[in-house]
Coordinates of C-alpha atoms in Angstrom, one line a residue:
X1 CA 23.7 105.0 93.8
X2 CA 27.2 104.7 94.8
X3 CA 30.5 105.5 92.9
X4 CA 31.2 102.2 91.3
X5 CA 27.6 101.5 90.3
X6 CA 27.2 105.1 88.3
X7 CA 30.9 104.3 86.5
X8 CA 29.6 100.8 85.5
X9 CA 26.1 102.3 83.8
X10 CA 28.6 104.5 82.0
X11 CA 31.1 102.1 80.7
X12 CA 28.8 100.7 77.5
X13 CA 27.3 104.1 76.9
X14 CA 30.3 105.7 75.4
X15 CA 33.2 105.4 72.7
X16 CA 36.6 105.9 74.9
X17 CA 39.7 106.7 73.8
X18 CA 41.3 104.0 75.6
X19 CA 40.0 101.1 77.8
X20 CA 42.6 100.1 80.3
X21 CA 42.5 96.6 81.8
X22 CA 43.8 96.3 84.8
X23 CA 44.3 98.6 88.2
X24 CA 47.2 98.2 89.6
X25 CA 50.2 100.5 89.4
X26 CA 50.8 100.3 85.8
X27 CA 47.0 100.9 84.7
X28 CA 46.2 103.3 87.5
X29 CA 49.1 105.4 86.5
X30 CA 48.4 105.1 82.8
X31 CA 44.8 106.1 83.5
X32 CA 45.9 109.1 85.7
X33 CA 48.6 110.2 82.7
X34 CA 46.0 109.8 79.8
X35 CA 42.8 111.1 81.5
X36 CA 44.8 114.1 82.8
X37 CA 46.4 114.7 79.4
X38 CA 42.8 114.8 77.8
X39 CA 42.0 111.5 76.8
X40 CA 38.6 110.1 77.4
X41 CA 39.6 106.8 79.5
X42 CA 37.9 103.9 80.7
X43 CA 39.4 101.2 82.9
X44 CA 38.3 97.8 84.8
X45 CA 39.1 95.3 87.1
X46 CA 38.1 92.4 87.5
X47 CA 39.3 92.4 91.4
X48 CA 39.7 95.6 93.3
X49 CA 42.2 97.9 92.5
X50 CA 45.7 97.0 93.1
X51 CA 44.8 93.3 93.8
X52 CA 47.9 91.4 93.2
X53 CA 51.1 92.0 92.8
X54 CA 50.7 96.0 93.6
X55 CA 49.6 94.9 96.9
X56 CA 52.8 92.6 97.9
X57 CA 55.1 94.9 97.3
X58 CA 58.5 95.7 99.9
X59 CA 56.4 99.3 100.4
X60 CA 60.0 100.5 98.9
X61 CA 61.0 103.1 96.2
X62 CA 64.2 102.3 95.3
X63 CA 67.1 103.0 92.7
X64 CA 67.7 99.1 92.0
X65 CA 71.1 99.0 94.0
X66 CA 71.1 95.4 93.3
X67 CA 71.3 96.2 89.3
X68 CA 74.8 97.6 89.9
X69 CA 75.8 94.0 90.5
X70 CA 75.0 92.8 87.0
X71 CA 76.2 96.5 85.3
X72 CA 72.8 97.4 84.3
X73 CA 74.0 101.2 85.0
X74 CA 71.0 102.8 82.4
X75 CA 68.3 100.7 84.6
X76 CA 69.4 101.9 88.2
X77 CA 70.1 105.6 86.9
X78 CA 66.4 105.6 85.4
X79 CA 65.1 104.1 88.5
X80 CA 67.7 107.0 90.8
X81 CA 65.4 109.6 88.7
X82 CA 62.3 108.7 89.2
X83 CA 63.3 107.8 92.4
X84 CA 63.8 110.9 93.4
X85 CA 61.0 112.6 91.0
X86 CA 58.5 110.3 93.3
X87 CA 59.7 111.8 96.4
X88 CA 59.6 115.5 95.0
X89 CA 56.2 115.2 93.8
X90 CA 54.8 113.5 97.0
X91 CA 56.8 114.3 99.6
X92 CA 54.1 113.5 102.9
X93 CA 54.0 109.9 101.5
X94 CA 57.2 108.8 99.2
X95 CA 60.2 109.8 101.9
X96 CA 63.7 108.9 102.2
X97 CA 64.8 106.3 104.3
X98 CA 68.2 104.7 105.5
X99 CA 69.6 101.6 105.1
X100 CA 71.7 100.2 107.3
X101 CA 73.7 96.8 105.4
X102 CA 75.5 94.6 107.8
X103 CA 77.7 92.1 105.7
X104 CA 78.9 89.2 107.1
X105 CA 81.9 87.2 106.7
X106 CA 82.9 84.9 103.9
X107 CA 80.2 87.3 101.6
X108 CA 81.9 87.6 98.1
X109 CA 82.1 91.4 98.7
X110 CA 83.9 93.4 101.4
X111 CA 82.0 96.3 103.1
X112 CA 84.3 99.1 101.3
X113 CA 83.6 97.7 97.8
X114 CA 80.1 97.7 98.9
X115 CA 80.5 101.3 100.6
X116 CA 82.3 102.6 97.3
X117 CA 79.1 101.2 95.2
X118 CA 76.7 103.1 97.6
X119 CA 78.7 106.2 96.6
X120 CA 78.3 106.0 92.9
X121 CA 75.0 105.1 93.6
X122 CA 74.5 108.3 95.3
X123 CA 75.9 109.9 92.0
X124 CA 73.7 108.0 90.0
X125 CA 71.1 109.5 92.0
X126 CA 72.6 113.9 91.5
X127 CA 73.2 113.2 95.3
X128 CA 69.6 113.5 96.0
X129 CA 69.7 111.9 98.9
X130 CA 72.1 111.9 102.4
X131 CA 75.6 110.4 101.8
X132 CA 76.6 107.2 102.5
X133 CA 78.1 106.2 105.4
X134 CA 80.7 103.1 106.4
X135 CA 80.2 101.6 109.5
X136 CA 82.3 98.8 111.9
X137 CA 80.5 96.1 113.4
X138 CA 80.9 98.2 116.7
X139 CA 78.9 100.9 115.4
X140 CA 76.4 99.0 113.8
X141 CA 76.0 97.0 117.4
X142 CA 75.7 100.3 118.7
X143 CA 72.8 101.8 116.7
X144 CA 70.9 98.3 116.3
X145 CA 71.7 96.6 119.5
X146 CA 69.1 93.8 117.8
X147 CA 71.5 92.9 114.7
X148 CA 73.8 90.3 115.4
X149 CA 77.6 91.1 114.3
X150 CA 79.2 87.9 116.1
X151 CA 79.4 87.5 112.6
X152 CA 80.1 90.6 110.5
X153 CA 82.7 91.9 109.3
X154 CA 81.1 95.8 109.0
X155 CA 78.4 97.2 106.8
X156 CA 77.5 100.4 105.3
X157 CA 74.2 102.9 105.5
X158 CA 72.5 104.3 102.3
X159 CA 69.6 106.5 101.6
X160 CA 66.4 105.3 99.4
X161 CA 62.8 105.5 100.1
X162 CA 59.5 103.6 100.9
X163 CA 55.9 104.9 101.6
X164 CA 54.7 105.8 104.8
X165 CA 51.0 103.9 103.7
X166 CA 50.8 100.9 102.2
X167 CA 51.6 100.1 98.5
X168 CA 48.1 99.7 97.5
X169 CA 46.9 102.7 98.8
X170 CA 49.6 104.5 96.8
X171 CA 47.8 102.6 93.6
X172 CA 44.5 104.4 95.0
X173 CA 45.7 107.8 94.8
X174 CA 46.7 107.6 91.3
X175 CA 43.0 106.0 90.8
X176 CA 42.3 109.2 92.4
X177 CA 43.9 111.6 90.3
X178 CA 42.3 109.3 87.2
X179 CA 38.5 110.1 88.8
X180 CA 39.3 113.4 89.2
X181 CA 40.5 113.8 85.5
X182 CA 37.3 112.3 84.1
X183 CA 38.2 108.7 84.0
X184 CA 35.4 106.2 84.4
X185 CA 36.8 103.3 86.0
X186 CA 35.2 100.4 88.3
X187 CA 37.0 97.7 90.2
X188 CA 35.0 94.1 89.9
X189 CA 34.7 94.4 86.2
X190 CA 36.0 91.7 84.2
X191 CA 37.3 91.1 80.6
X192 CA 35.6 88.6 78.8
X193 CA 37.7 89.4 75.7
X194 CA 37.9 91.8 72.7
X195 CA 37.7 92.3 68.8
X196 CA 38.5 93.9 66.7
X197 CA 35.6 95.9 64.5
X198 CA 36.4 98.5 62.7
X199 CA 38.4 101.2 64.5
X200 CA 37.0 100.0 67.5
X201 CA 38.0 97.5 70.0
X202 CA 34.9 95.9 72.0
X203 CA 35.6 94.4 74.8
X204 CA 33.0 92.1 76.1
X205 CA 32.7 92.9 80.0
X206 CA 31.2 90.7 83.1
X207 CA 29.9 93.3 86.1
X208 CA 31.0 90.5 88.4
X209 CA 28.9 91.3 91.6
X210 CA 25.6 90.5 89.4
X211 CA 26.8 88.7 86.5
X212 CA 25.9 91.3 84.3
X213 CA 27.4 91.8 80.6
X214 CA 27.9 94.4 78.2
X215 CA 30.3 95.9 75.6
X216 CA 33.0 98.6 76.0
X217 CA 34.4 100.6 72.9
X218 CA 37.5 102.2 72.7
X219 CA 39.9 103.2 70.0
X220 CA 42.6 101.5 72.3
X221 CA 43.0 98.8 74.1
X222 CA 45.8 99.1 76.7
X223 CA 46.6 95.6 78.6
X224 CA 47.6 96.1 82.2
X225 CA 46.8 93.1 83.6
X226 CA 49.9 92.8 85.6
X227 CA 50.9 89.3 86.0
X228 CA 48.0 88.0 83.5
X229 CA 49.3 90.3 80.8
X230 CA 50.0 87.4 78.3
X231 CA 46.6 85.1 79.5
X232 CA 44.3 88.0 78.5
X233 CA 46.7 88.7 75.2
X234 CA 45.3 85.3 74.4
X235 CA 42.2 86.3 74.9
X236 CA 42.3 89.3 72.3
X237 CA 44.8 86.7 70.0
X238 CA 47.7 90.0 70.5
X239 CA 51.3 88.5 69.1
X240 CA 53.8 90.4 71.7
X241 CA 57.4 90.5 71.5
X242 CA 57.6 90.0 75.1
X243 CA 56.4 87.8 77.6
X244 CA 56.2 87.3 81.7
X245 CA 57.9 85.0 83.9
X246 CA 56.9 84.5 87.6
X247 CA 58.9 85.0 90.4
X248 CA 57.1 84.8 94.1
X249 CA 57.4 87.1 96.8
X250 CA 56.4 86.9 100.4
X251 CA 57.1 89.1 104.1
X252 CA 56.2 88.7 107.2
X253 CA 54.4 91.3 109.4
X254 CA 55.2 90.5 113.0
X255 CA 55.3 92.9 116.4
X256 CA 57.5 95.7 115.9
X257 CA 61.5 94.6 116.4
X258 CA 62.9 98.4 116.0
X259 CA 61.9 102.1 116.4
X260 CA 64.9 103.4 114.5
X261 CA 62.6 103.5 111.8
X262 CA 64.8 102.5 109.3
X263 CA 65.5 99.7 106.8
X264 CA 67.9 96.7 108.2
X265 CA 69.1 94.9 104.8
X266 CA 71.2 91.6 104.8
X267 CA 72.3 89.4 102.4
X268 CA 69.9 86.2 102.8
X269 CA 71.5 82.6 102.2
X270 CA 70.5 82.7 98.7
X271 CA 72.9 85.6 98.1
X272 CA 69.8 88.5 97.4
X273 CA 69.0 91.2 99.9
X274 CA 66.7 90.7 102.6
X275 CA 65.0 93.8 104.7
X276 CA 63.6 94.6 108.0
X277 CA 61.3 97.2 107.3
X278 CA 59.3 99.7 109.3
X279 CA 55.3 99.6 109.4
X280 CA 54.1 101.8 111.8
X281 CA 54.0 100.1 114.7
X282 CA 54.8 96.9 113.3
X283 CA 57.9 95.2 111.1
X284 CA 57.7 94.2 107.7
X285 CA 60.3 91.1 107.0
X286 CA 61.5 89.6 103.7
X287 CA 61.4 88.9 100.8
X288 CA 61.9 85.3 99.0
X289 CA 62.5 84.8 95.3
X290 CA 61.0 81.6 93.6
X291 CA 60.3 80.5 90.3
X292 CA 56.9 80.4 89.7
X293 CA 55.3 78.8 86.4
X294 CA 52.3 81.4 86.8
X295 CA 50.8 84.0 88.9
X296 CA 48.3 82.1 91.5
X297 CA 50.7 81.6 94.4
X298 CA 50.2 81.5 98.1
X299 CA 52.6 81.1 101.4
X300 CA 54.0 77.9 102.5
X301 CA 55.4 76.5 105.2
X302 CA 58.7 76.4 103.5
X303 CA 58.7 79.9 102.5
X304 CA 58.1 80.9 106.1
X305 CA 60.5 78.8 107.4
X306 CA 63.3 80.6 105.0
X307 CA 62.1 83.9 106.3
X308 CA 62.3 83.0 110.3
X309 CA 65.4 81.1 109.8
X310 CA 67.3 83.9 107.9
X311 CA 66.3 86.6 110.3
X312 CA 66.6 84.5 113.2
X313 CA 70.7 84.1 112.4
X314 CA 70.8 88.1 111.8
X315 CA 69.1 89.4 115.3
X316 CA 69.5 88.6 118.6
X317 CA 66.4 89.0 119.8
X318 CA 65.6 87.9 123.1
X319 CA 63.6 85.2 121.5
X320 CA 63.7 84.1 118.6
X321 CA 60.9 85.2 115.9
X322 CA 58.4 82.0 116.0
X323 CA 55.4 81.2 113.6
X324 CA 53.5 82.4 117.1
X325 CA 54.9 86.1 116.4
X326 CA 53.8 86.1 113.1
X327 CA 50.4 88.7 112.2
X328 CA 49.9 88.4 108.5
X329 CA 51.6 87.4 105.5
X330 CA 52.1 89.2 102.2
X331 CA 52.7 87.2 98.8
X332 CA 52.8 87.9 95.3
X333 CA 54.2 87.4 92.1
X334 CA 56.8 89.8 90.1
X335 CA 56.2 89.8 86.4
X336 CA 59.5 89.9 85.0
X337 CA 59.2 91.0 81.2
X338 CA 61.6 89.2 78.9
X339 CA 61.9 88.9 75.3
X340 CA 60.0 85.8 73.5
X341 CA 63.3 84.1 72.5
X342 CA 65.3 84.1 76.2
X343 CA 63.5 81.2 77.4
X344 CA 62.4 80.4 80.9
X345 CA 65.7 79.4 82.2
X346 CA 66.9 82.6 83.0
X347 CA 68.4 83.5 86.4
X348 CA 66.3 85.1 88.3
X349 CA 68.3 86.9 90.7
X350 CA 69.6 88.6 87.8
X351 CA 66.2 89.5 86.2
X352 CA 65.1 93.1 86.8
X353 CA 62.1 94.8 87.3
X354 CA 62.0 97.2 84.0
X355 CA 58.5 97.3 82.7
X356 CA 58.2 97.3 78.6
X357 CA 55.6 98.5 76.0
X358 CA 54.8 96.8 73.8
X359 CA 52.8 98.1 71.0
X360 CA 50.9 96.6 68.0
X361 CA 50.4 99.5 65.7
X362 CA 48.3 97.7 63.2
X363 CA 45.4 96.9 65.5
X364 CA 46.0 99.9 68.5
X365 CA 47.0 97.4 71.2
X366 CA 49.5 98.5 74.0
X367 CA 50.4 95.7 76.3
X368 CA 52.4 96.7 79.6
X369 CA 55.1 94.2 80.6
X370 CA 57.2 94.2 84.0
X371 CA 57.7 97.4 86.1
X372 CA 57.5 98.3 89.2
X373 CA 56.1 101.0 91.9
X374 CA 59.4 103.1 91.6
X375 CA 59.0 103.6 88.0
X376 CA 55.5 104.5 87.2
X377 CA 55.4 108.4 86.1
X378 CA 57.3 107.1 83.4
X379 CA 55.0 104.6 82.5
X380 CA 52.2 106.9 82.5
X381 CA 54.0 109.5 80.1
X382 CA 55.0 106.9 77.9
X383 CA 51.7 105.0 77.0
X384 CA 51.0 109.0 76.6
X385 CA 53.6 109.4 73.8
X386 CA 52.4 106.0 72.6
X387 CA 49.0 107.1 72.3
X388 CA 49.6 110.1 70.2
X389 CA 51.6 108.2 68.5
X390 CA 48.8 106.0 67.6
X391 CA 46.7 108.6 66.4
X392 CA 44.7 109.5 69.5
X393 CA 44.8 113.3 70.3
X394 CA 45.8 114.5 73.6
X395 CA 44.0 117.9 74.4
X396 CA 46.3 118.7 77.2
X397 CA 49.6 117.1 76.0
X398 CA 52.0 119.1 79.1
X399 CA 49.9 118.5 81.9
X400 CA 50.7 117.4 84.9
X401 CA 49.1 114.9 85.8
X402 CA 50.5 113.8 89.2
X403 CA 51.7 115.0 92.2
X404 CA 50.3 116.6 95.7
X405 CA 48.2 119.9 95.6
X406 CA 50.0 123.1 96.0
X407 CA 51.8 123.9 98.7
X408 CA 49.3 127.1 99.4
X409 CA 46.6 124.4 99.2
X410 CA 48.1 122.1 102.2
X411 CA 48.6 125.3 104.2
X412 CA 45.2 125.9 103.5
X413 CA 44.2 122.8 105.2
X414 CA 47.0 123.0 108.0
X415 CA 45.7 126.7 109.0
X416 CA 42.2 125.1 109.1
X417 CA 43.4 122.1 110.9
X418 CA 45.3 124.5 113.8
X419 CA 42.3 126.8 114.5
X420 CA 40.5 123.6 115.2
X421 CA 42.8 122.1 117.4
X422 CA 42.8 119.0 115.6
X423 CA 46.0 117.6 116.9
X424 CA 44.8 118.0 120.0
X425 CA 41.4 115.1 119.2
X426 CA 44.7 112.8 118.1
X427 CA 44.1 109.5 120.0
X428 CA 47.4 108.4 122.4
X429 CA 47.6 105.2 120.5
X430 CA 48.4 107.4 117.2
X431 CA 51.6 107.6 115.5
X432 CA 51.3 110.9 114.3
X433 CA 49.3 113.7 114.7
X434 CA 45.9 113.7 113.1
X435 CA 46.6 116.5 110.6
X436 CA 49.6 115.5 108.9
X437 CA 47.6 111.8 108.8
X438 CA 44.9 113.5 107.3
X439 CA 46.4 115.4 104.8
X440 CA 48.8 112.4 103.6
X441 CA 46.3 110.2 103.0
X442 CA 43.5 112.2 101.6
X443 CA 45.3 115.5 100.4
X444 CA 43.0 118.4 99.5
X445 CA 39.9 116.0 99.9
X446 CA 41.0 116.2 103.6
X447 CA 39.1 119.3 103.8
X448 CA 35.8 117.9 103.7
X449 CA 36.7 115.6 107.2
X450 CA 37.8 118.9 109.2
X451 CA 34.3 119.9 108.2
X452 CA 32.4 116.9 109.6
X453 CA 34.8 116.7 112.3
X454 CA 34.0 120.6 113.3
X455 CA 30.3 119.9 113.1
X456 CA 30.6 116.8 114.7
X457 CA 33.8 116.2 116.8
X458 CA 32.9 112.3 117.3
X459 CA 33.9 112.3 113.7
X460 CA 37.2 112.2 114.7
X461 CA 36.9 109.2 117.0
X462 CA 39.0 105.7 115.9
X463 CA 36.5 103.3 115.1
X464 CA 38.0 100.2 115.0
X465 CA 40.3 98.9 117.8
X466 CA 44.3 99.0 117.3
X467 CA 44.0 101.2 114.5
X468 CA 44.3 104.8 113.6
X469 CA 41.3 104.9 111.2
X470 CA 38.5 107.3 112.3
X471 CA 34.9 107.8 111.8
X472 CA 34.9 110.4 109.1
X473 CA 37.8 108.5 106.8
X474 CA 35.1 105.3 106.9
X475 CA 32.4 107.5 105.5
X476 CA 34.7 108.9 103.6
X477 CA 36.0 105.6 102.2
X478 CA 32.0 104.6 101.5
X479 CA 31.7 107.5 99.3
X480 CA 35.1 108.2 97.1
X481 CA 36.8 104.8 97.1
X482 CA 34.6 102.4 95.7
X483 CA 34.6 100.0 98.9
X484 CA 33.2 97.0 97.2
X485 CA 33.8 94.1 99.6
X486 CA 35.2 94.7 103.0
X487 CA 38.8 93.3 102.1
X488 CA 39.0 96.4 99.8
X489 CA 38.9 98.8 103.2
X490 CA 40.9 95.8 105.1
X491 CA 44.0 95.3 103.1
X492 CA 44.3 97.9 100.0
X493 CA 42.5 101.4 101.1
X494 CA 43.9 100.8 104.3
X495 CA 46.6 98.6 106.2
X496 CA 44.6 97.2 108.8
X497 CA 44.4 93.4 108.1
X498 CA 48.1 93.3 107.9
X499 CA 48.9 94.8 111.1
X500 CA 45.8 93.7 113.3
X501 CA 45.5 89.9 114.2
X502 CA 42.8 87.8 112.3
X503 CA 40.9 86.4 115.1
X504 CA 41.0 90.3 116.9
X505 CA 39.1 91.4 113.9
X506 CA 37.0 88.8 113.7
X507 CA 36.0 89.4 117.5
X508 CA 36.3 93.9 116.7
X509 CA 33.0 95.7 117.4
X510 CA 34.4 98.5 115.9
X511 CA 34.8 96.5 112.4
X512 CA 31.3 95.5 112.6
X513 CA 30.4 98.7 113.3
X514 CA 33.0 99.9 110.4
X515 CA 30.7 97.4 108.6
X516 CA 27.4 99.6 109.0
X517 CA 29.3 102.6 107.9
X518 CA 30.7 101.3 104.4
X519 CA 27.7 98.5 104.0
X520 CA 24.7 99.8 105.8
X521 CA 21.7 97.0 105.3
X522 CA 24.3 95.1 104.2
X523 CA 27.0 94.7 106.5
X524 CA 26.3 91.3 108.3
X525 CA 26.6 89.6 105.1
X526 CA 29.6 91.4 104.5
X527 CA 31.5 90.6 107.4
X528 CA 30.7 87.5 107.3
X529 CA 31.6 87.1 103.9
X530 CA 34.8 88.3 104.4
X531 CA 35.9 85.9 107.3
X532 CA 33.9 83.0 105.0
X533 CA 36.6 83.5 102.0
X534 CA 39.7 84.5 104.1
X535 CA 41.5 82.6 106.3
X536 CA 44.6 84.0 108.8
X537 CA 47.3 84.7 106.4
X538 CA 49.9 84.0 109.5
X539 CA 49.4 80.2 109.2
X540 CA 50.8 78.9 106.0
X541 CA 48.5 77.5 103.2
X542 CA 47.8 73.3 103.8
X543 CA 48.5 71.2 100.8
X544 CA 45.6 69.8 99.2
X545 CA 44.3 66.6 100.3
X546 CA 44.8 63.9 98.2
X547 CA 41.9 62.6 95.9

């Protein structure tokens, strides 16, 4: 019986502490924080884990620079902090990164203004990171020869950070920490809705792979629903002082344009920043910023067109980027908490990303509004304090609930690693060698794969074609990370739809033998499943035809 199938039995058999709905990074951190803490915890999905908007992300952990245009000085020195706490407490996946800001002329600030910001910014941040640096147009044109400065009038480099995987996989590992702790959580679990009995909340659940139902108690129901916070509110008839507005997201994953590997940022033609940023051996471009009048979005033609053009004026490439260069799109929507009474006309290039709790104390609901990946420790520790608060005892109030193993733990597994030779079994077409791969993605349960590899070095082999993924971390993957449907492996465990072309999938032996691995009997119907319900994200979405 696999993972997912022994957590659903368990859901209805038990009275939790909390039921969390929702898995992205806002519900997997509060389940990591409460189960860690002591708290008997439950949580579903009614996707996979990190499904929407914790998928769509920039991949960056950032201060909020852009705040300090609007004054919000309290936001971006939170977000410095935990900043900073992120990259302390997972240092071989959170790291520091440059960015290098070319300003053009005419923009309604000069580079020094900007390069003085950069420097209280680095204050804000108890100079945590490299300093600041100012730069001419010369020596910007020097370090990227591909950034045009016909243009510019000088820039400035700054330090932040982004994770070396993908967003969603970050999600994962706090999913991780939540299993670990005793959490029972599946992904494809659905909230039908809840009520109130007693000093219980049941939640009416749908197992959505076989149309199952059942009931889930808890004392608390916390609502992390991300971008559908409010709909299931409804659902559960919850009065909230805050609500979510929509604003859409996409980027563009094309052929890699830099090695530097840092972040190029610009200002786009509608005044907010736009990146270049670093995937491996590809480039991650965007972002847009639309108003949106709910969460279901996709990419248009028009959105891609904004992106191409507004790189296309910033880079002299030797060919401009076409719709031809383009390998997958990301989109999403940011839920942007505001307060009941601001309306829906608010600007929102001036909206941030602070997440809110909001709490009905009479019937024990918690609903989680806004946020982002930068800030979620605190997230975790205060739905924590809120529980307690609430009533619900936390056995192990000062744990620490987050955070790589031990440093004498990873030596551990590097010692192990060296007397194996593993680097040496690293394929050419790597990016790194296999160990320090190993270990980031997979920490101290990387110690079971140098076992299988040792008994079997074949284990060690990449399995499907332009990727770095190798036998073991599929079987792996089959066993720990509840691999559902194949776009769970594809785009959230792992990177590989973004940064390997549709149709070169589609035509991979090794996914269809990636297939038998996570699917066994199965895995026909599950690859062709998956190329049934997705299309290639690099072609924008048609308009509906018209009835």
């Amino acid at each position: 019986m696999t993972l997912r199938n022994r957590n659903t039995e368990k859901l209805p058999t038990d009275i939790f502490d909390a039921l969390i709905i929702g898995g992205g990074i806002n519900g997997a951190a509060t389940a990591a924080a409460l189960a860690g803490k002591g708290a008997k915890v439950a949580l579903i999905d009614r996707g996979d884990f990190a499904g929407s908007t914790s998928m769509h992300s920039s991949n960056l952990v950032w201060g909020g620079i852009k705040y300090m245009e609007s004054n919000d000085f309290s936001l971006v020195r939170k977000l410095c902090k935990s900043r900073n706490h992120l990259i302390k407490s997972y240092p071989s996946t959170v790291q520091e990164i440059r960015f290098l800001t070319t300003i053009s002329k005419g923009f309604r600030h000069s580079p020094r203004y900007l390069w003085a910001g950069t420097w209280l910014y680095w204050l804000m941040g108890n100079g945590f990171t490299k300093l600041p640096r100012l730069l001419s147009s010369k020596k910007i044109k020097h370090e990227e020869p591909i950034i045009n400065t016909q243009n510019s009038v000088g820039g400035f480099e700054y330090s932040d950070a982004y994770l070396h995987d993908n967003d969603a996989r970050f999600v994962f590992n706090f999913m991780r920490h939540a299993l670990n702790y005793g959490a029972v959580a599946a992904n494809y679990v659905e909230s039908l809705g809840a009520e109130r009995e007693g000093d219980l909340w049941v939640t009416k659940a749908r197992n959505v792979m076989d149309g199952s139902t059942f009931d889930i108690r808890a004392k608390v129901l916390i609502n992390a629903a991300g971008p559908w916070v409010d709909q299931h509110n409804e659902l559960t008839r919850q009065k909230t002082t805050h609500h979510h507005l929509y604003s859409k997201g996409i980027h563009l994953i094309v052929p890699q344009l830099t090695d530097s590997q840092r972040v190029l940022a610009f200002f786009a033609d509608d005044g907010r920043l736009f990146f270049v940023i670093p995937m491996g051996n590809r480039t991650c471009i965007g972002t847009t910023d639309t108003h949106m009048e709910h969460p279901e979005v996709d990419v248009t033609a028009d959105d891609i067109a904004f992106v191409l053009e507004n790189i296309n004026k910033r880079l002299t490439l030797d060919k401009p980027l076409s719709q031809d260069d383009i390998i997958s799109t990301r989109c999403g929507v940011r839920p942007l908490a505001i307060k009941g009474d601001q309306g829906s006309d608010r600007d929102f290039l001036q909206l941030s990303r602070k997440h809110v709790i909001d709490t009905n104390d009479d019937s024990a609901h918690i609903s989680i509004f806004g946020g982002k990946l930068t800030d979620c420790l605190n997230v975790g520790d205060e739905i924590a304090e809120e529980m307690t608060r609430l009533g619900v005892t936390l056995s192990a109030p000062d744990f620490k609930w987050y955070g790589e193993p031990a440093d004498a733990v990873k030596q551990q597994f590097m010692d192990q690693a060296k007397r194996m030779n593993l680097d040496a079994m690293t394929a050419a077409t790597s990016s790194e060698p296999l160990s320090t791969r190993l270990w980031r993605r997979y920490a101290d349960q990387a110690v079971q794969m140098l076992a299988k590899i040792q008994a079997d070095p074949a284990q060690a082999d990449i399995l499907i074609e332009g990727t770095e993924y190798i036998r073991c971390e599929l079987e792996h993957a089959r066993d720990h990370e509840m691999i559902t449907q194949l776009e769970d492996f594809l785009r959230r465990r792992a990177k590989v739809s973004l940064v390997v072309p549709h149709e070169q999938l589609r035509q991979s032996s090794g996914l269809k033998e990636a297939c038998r691995v996570l699917f066994g009997d199965d895995a026909e119907e599950r690859f062709n499943s998956y190329f049934e319900l997705h299309r290639d994200t690099s072609r924008p979405a048609m308009p509906a035809a018209d009835a």
